[in-house]
Short mmCIF file of C-alpha atoms and ligand atoms in Angstrom, two decimals:
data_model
loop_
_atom_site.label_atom_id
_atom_site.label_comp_id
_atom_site.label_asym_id
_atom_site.label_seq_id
_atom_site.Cartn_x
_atom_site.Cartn_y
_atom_site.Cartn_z
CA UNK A 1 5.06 16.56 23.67
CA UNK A 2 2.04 16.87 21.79
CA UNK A 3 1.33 16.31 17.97
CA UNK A 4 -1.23 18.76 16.42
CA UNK A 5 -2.72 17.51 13.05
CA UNK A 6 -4.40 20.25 10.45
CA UNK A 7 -5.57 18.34 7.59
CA UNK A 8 -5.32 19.80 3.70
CA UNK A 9 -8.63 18.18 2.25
CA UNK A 10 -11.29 16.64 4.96
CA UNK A 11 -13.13 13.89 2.63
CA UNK A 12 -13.18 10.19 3.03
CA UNK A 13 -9.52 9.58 4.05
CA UNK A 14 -9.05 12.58 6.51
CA UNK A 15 -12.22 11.92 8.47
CA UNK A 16 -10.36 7.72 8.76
CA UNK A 17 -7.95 9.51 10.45
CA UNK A 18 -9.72 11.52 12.65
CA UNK A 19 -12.21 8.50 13.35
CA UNK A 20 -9.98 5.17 14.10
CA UNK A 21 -6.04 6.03 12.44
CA UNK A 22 -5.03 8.70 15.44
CA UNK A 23 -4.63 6.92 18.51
CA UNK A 24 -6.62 8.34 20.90
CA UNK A 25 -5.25 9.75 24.28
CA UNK A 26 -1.72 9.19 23.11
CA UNK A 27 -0.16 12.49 22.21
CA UNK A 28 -1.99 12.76 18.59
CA UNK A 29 -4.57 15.39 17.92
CA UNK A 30 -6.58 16.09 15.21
CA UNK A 31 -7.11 20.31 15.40
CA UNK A 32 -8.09 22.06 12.20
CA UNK A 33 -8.85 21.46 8.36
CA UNK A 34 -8.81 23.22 5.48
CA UNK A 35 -10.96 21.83 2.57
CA UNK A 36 -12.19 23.83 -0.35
CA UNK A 37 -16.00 22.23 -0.11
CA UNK A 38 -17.44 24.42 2.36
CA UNK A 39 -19.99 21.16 3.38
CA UNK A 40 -17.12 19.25 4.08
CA UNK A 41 -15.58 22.36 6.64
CA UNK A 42 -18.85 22.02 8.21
CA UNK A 43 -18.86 18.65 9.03
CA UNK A 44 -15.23 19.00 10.42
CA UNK A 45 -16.69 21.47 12.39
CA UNK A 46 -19.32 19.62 14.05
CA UNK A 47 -16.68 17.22 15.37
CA UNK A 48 -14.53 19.69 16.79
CA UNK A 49 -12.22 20.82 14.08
CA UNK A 50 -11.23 24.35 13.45
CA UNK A 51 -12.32 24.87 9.92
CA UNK A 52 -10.00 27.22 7.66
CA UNK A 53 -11.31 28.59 3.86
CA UNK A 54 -8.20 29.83 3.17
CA UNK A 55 -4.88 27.76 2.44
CA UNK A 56 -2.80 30.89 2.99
CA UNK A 57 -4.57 31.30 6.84
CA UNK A 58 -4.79 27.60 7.65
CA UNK A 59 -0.29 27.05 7.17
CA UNK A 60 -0.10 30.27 9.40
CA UNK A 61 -2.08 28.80 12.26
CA UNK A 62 -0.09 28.01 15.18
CA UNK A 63 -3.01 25.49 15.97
CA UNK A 64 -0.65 22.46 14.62
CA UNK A 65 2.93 21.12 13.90
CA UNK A 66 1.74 18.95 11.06
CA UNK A 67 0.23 18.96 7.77
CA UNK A 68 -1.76 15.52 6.79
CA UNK A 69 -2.59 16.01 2.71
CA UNK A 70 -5.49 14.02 2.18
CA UNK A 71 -6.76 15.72 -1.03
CA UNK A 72 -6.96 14.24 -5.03
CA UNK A 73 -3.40 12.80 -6.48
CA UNK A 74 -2.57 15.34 -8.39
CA UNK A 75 -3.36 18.15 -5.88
CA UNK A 76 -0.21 16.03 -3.63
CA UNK A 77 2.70 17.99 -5.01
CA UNK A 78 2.31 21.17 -4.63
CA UNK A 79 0.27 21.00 -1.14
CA UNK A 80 3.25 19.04 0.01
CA UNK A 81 5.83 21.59 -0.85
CA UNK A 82 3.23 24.45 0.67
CA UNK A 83 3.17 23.10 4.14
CA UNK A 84 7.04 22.26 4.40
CA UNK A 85 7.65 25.81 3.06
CA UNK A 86 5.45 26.93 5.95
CA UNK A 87 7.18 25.46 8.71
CA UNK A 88 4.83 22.07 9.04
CA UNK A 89 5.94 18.55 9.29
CA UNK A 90 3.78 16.62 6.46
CA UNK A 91 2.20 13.55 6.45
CA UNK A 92 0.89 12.66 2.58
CA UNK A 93 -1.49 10.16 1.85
CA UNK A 94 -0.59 7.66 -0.67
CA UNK A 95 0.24 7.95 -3.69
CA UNK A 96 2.44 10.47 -1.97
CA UNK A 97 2.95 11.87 -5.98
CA UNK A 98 1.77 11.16 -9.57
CA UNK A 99 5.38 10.07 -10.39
CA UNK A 100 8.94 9.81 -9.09
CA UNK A 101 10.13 13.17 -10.14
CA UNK A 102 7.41 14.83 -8.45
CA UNK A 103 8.44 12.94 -5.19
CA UNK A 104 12.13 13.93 -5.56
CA UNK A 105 11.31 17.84 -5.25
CA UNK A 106 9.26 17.33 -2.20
CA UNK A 107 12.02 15.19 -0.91
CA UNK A 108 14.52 17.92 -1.94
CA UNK A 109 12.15 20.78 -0.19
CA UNK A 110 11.72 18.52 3.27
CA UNK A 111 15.24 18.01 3.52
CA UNK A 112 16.29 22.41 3.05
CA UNK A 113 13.95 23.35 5.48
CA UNK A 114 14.38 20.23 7.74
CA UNK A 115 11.26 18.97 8.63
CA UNK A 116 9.70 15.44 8.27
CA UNK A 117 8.04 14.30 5.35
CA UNK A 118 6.34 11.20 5.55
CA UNK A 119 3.34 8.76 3.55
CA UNK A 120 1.00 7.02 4.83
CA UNK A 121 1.52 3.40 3.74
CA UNK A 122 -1.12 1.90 6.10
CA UNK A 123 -1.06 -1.16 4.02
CA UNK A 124 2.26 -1.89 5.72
CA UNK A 125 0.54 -2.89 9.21
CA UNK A 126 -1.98 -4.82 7.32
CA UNK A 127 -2.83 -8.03 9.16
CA UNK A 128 -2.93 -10.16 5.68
CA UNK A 129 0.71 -8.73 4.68
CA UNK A 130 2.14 -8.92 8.24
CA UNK A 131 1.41 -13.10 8.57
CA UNK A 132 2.93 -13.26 5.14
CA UNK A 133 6.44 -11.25 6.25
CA UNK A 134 6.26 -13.39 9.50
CA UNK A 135 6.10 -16.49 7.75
CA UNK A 136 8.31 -15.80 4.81
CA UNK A 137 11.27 -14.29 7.75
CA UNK A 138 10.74 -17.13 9.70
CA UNK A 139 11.55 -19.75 7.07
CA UNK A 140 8.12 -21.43 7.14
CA UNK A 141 8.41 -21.81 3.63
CA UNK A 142 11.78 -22.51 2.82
CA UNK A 143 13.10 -20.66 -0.08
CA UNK A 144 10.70 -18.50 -1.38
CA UNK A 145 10.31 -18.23 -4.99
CA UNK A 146 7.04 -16.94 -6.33
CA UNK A 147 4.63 -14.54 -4.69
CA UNK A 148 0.82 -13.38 -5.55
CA UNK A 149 -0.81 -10.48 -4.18
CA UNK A 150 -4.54 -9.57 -5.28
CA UNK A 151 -7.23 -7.21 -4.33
CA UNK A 152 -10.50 -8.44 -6.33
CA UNK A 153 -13.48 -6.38 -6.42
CA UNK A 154 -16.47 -6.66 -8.40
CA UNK A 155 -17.81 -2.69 -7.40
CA UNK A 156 -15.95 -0.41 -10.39
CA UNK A 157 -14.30 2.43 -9.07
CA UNK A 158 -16.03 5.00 -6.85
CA UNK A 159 -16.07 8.84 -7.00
CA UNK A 160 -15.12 10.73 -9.63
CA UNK A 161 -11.34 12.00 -9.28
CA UNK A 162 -10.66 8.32 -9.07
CA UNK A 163 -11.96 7.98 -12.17
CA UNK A 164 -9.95 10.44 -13.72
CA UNK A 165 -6.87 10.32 -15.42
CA UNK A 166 -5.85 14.09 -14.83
CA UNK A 167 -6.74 14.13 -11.00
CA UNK A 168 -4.35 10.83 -10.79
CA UNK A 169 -7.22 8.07 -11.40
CA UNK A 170 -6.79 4.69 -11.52
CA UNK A 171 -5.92 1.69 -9.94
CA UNK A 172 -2.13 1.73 -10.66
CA UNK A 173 -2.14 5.12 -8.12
CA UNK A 174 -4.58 3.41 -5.95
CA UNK A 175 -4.10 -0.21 -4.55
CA UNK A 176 -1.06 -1.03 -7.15
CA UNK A 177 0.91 1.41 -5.01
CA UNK A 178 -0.25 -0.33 -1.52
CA UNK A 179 0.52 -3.54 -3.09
CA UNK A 180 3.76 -2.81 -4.43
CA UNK A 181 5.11 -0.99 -1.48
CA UNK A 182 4.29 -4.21 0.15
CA UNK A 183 6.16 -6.75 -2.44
CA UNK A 184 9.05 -3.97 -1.44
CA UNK A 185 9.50 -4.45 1.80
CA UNK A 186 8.73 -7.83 1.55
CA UNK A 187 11.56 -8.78 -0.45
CA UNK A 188 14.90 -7.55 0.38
CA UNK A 189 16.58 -7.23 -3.18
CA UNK A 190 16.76 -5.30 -5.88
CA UNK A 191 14.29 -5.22 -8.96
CA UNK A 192 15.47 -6.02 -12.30
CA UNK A 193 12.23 -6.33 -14.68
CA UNK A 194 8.59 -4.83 -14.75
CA UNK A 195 6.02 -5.88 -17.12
CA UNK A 196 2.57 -4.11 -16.24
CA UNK A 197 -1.00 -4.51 -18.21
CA UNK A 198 -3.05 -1.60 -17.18
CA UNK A 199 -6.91 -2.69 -18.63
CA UNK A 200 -9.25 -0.07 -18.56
CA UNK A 201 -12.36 -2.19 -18.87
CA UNK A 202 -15.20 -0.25 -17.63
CA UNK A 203 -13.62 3.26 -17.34
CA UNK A 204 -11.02 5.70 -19.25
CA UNK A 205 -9.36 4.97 -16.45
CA UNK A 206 -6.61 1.99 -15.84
CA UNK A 207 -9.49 -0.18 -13.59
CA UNK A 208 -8.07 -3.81 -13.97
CA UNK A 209 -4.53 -4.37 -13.52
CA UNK A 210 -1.89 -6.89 -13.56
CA UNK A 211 2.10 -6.62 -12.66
CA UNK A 212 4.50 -8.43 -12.87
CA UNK A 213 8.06 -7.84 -11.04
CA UNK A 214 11.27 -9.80 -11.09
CA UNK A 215 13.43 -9.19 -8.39
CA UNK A 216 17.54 -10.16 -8.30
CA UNK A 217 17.31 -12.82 -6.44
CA UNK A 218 15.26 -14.90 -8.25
CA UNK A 219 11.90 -14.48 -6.50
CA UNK A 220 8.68 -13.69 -9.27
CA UNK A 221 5.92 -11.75 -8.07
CA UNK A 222 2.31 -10.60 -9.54
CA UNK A 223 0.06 -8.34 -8.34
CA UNK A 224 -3.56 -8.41 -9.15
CA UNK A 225 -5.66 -5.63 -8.74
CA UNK A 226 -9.36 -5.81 -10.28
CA UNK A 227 -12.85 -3.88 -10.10
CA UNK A 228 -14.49 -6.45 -11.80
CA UNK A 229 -14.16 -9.71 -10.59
CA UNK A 230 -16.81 -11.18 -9.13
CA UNK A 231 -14.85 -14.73 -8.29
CA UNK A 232 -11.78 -13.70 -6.34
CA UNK A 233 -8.59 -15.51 -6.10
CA UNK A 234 -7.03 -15.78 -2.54
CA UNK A 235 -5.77 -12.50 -1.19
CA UNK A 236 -1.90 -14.03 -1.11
CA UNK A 237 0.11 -17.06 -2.46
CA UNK A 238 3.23 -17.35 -1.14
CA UNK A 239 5.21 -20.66 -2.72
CA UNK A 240 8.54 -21.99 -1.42
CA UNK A 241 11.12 -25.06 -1.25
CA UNK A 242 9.79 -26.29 1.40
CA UNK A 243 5.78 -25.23 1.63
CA UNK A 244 3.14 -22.72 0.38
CA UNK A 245 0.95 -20.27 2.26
CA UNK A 246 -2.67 -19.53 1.03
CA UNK A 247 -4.51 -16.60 2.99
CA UNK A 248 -7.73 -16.22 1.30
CA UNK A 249 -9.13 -13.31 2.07
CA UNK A 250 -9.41 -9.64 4.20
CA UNK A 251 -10.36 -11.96 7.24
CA UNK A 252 -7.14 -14.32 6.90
CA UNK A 253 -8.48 -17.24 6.46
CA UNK A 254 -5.53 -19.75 5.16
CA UNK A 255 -3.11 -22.00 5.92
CA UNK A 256 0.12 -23.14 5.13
CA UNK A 257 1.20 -26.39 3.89
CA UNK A 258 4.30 -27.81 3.56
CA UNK A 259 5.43 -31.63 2.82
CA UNK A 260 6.01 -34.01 5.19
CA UNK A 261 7.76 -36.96 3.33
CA UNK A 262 11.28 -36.43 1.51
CA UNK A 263 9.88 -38.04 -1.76
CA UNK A 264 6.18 -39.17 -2.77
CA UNK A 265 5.29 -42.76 -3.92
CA UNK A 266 6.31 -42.50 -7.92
CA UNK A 267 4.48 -46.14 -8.20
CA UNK A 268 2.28 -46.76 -10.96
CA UNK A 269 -0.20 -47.64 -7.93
CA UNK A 270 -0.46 -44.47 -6.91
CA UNK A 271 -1.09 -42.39 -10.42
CA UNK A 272 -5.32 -43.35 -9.99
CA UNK A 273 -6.51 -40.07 -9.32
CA UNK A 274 -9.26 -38.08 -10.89
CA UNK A 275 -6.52 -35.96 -12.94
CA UNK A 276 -5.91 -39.05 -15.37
CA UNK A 277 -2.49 -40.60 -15.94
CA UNK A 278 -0.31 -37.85 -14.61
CA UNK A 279 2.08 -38.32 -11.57
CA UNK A 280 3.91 -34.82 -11.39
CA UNK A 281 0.26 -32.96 -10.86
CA UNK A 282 -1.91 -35.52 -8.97
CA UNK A 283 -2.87 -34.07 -5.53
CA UNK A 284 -0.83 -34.84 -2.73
CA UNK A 285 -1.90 -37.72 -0.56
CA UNK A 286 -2.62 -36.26 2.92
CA UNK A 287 -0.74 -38.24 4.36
CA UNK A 288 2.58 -36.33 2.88
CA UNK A 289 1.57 -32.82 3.53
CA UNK A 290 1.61 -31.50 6.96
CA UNK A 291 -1.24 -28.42 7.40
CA UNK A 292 0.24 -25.12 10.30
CA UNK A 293 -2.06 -22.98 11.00
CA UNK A 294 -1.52 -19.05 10.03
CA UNK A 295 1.32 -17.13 12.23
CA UNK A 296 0.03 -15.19 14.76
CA UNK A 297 0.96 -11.27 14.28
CA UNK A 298 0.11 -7.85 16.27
CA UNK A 299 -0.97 -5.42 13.13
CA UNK A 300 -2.66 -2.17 13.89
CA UNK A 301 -2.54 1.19 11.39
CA UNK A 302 -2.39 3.16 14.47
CA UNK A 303 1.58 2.43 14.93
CA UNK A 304 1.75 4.90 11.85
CA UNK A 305 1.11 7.67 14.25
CA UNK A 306 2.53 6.58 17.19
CA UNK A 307 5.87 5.90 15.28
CA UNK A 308 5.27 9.85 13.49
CA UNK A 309 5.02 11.06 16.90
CA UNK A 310 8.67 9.67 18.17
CA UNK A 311 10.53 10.67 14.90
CA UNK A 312 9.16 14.32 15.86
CA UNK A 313 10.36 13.64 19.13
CA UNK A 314 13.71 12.18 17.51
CA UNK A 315 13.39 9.17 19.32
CA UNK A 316 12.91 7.16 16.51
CA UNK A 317 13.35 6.78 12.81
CA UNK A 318 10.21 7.27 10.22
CA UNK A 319 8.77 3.61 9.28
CA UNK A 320 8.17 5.32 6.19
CA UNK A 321 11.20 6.38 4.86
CA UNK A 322 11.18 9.15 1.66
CA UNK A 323 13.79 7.05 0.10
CA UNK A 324 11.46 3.91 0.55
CA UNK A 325 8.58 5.48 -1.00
CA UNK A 326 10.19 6.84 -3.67
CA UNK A 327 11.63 3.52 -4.65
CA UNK A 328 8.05 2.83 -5.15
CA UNK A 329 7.29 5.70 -7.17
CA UNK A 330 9.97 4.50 -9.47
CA UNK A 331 8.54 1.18 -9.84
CA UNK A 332 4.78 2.49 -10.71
CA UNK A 333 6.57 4.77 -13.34
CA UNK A 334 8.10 1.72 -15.04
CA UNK A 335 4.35 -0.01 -15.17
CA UNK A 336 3.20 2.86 -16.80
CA UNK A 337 5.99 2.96 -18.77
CA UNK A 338 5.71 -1.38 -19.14
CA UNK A 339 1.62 -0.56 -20.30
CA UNK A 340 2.28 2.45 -22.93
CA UNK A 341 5.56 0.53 -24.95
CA UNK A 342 3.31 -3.22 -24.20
CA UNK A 343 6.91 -4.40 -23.28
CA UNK A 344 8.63 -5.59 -19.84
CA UNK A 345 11.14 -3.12 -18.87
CA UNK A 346 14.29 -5.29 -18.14
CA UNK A 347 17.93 -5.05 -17.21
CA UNK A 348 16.97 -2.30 -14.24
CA UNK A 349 18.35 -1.92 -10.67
CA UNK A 350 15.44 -0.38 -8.38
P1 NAD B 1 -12.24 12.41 -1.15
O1 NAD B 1 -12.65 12.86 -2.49
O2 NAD B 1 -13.22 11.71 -0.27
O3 NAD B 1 -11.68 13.63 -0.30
C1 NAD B 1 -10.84 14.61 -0.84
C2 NAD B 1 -11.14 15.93 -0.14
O4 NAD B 1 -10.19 16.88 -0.60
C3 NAD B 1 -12.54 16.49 -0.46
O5 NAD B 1 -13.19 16.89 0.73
C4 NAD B 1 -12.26 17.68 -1.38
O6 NAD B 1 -13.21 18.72 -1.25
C5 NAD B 1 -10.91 18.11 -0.88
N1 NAD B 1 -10.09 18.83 -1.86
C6 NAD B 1 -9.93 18.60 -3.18
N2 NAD B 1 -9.01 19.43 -3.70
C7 NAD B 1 -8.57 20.19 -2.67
C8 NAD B 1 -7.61 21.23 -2.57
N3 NAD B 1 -6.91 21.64 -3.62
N4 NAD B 1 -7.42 21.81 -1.36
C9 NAD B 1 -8.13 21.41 -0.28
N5 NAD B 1 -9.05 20.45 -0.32
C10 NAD B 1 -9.26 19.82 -1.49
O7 NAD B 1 -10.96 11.49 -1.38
P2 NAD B 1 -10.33 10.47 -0.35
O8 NAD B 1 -10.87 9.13 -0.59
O9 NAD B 1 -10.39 11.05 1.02
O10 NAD B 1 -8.80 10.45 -0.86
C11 NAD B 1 -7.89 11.46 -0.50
C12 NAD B 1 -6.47 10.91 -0.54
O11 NAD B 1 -6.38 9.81 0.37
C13 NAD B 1 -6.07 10.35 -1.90
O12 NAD B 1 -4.72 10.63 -2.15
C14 NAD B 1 -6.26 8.84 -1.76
O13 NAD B 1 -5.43 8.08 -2.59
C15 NAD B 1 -5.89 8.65 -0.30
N6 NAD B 1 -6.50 7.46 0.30
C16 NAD B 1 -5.69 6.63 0.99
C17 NAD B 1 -6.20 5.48 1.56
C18 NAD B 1 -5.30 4.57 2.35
O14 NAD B 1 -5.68 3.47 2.67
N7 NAD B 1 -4.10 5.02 2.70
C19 NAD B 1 -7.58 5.18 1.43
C20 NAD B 1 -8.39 6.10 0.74
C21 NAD B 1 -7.83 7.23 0.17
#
C-alpha cells in the first residue's frame, strides 16, 4: 500500500518534508499542495507537486490519502477539522493547536469520522533526547532527580507569523512544545506543578523562556528556551543518585560521570582546592569519578513516516498518540496560565 501526501501550506516545514522527512522509496509520497502564495505553488510545482489554489478542489482530489498541515498556528484548527471532514488522514505539524480545547475538537472530529490524526513531534527521534532516554532507562544514572533541557540561540526569532501573537507566535508554541513533549515522555509520571516565565525581550512576542515542571515522583525539570543568548548552557543535564550526564550541544558532545568511591576523603588534607575552605563543593578528585562515554542510539525523523504508514496499514499503533499530545497542550496552557497570574500552578494531575 501506498501513502499519498497533499500538503495544506508548502513553506519552510512542508518543503523538510518533501526534501529529507519522507523516506524515499518506501511507500511515502509527496503528490500535491495547496498554499495560498501562488510563488510558493510554483515552486512545489517545479519539484513535481500538483499545485491546487483552491482548498475546496485540493480535499476533493483523489491524488492522496493524507493531509500534512504545515501552515501558521493558528490556521491548525480549522484546516485540521477540514481534511478529516473530507475523508483525509491528517498529519499536523506541531503545535498541533493554540491550546488544549482546540485539540480536543479535532480529536473529537478524527475519532466520528474514523480516520488518523496525528503531530509531528520530530523532536521525539532527536539524537540528543534519545541518548538521554537510553541512559536515564538504563539506570546509568541511578535515580534520577533533576533534569535541564535548553535550546540557546542568539538569532531572535525569524519570519513574521512567528513573531506574532495572533498567528500563534512565540517560543512557548515553538520549541517549549518540542521540549516539553520530550520531558513527557521522558518521565513516566504525572505532573503536579508548572511555574513558567515567558520574557518577551526583543519582541511582543514571548522570545525568552523558562519552565519549570514538577512531576509526582519527585523528579524537577527546567526547560530553557532563549533567542538571545549568545553563551549557551549544555543542551541537557541529567543528575542522578548515582551519576550525571552532560550532552553539550546539537552534535552530542558529553559524557557521563558517575562516582567511583562509596565516600570521598572528608580530611582536612584534602579541603586545599582553589574553591577556599569548603569540602561539600570542592571538585571531585579524578581519581573518584569514573568518565562513560555517551550511549550509543539509532535516531532518525524518518521513523515518523514509516511508523504513519503502518498505523494506516493497521499494523501498528501511532507513536504519536492524540491523547499524548494533548497532554502537552494542557501543560503549555498552564505556562501561559503560570506567566499571566506570575504564580506556579500547583496541586494538578496532568
Ligand atoms: P512558513 O511561513 O515557512 O510556511 C507556511 C506556509 O503556509 C506558507 O507557504 C504560507 O503561504 C502558507 N499558508 C499560510 N496560511 C495558509 C492557509 N490558510 N492555507 C494554506 N496555506 C497557508 O512556516 P513554516 O516554518 O513552514 O511553519 C509551518 C508549520 O510548521 C508551523 O506550525 C510550525 O510550527 C511548524 N514547524 C515545525 C517544525 C518541526 O521541527 N516540527 C519546524 C518548523 C516549523
Amino acid at each position: 500500500m501506498n501513502i499519498n501526501i497533499g500538503a495544506i501550506g508548502f513553506g519552510w516545514m512542508a518543503y523538510d518534508h518533501f526534501k529529507k522527512i519522507i523516506p524515499k522509496g518506501e511507500g511515502v509520497s509527496f503528490t500535491a499542495a495547496y498554499d495560498i502564495d501562488s510563488a510558493r505553488l510554483e515552486f512545489a510545482q517545479e519539484l513535481g507537486l500538483k499545485p491546487y489554489g483552491n482548498l475546496q478542489k485540493f480535499l476533493q482530489s483523489e491524488d492522496f490519502d493524507t493531509v500534512l498541515v504545515a501552515t501558521p498556528n493558528d490556521s491548525h484548527k480549522n484546516l485540521c477539522i477540514e481534511a478529516l471532514r473530507a475523508g483525509k488522514h491528517v498529519i499536523c505539524e506541531k503545535p498541533a493547536t493554540l491550546n488544549a480545547a482546540e485539540l480536543e475538537e479535532i480529536i473529537a472530529v478524527s475519532k466520528e469520522v474514523q480516520k488518523l490524526f496525528t503531530v509531528h513531534h520530530n523532536r521525539r527521534r532527536d539524537r540528543d533526547f534519545c541518548i538521554v532516554k537510553k541512559a536515564v532507562s538504563d539506570g546509568l544514572l541511578g535515580k534520577v532527580f533533576s533534569i535541564e533541557s535548553r535550546v540557546q540561540g542568539a538569532n531572535g526569532i525569524p519570519g513574521d507569523w512567528r513573531r506574532c501573537k495572533e498567528s500563534g507566535g512565540g517560543m512557548l508554541l515553538d520549541w517549549g512544545v518540542h521540549l516539553t513533549d520530550q520531558l513527557l515522555r521522558l518521565i513516566d509520571s504525572p505532573v503536579t506543578s508548572v511555574y513558567a516565565r515567558l520574557n518577551c525581550v526583543n519582541y511582543t512576542v514571548d522570545d525568552n523562556i523558562k519552565i519549570l515542571l514538577q512531576f509526582e515522583n519527585g523528579i524537577s525539570a527546567q526547560i530553557d528556551v532563549m533567542t538571545a543568548c549568545f553563551l549557551p548552557l549544555p543542551r541537557w543535564q541529567v543528575l542522578g543518585s548515582e551519576g550525571t550526564l552532560q550532552i553539550k550541544n546539537w552534535e552530542c558532545e558529553g559524557s557521563i560521570v558517575r562516582g567511583a568511591v562509596d565516600e570521598v576523603d572528608w580530611s582536612l588534607e584534602a579541603i586545599k582546592n582553589a574553591a577556599g575552605s569548603t569540602r561539600t563543593m570542592r571538585p571531585r578528585p579524578k581519581s573518584t569519578v569514573e568518565s562513560l562515554p555517551l550511549p550509543e542510539v539509532d535516531a532518525d525523523w524518518q521513523d515518523f513516516y514509516r511508523n504513519f504508514k503502518q498505523a494506516v496499514e493497521g499494523k501498528a499503533k501511532l507513536n504519536v498518540q492524540p491523547e499524548q499530545v494533548l497532554r502537552t497542550a494542557k501543560v503549555i496552557d498552564l505556562c501561559f496560565q503560570s506567566a499571566r497570574e506570575a504564580k506556579s500552578i500547583d496541586h494538578i494531575s496532568i
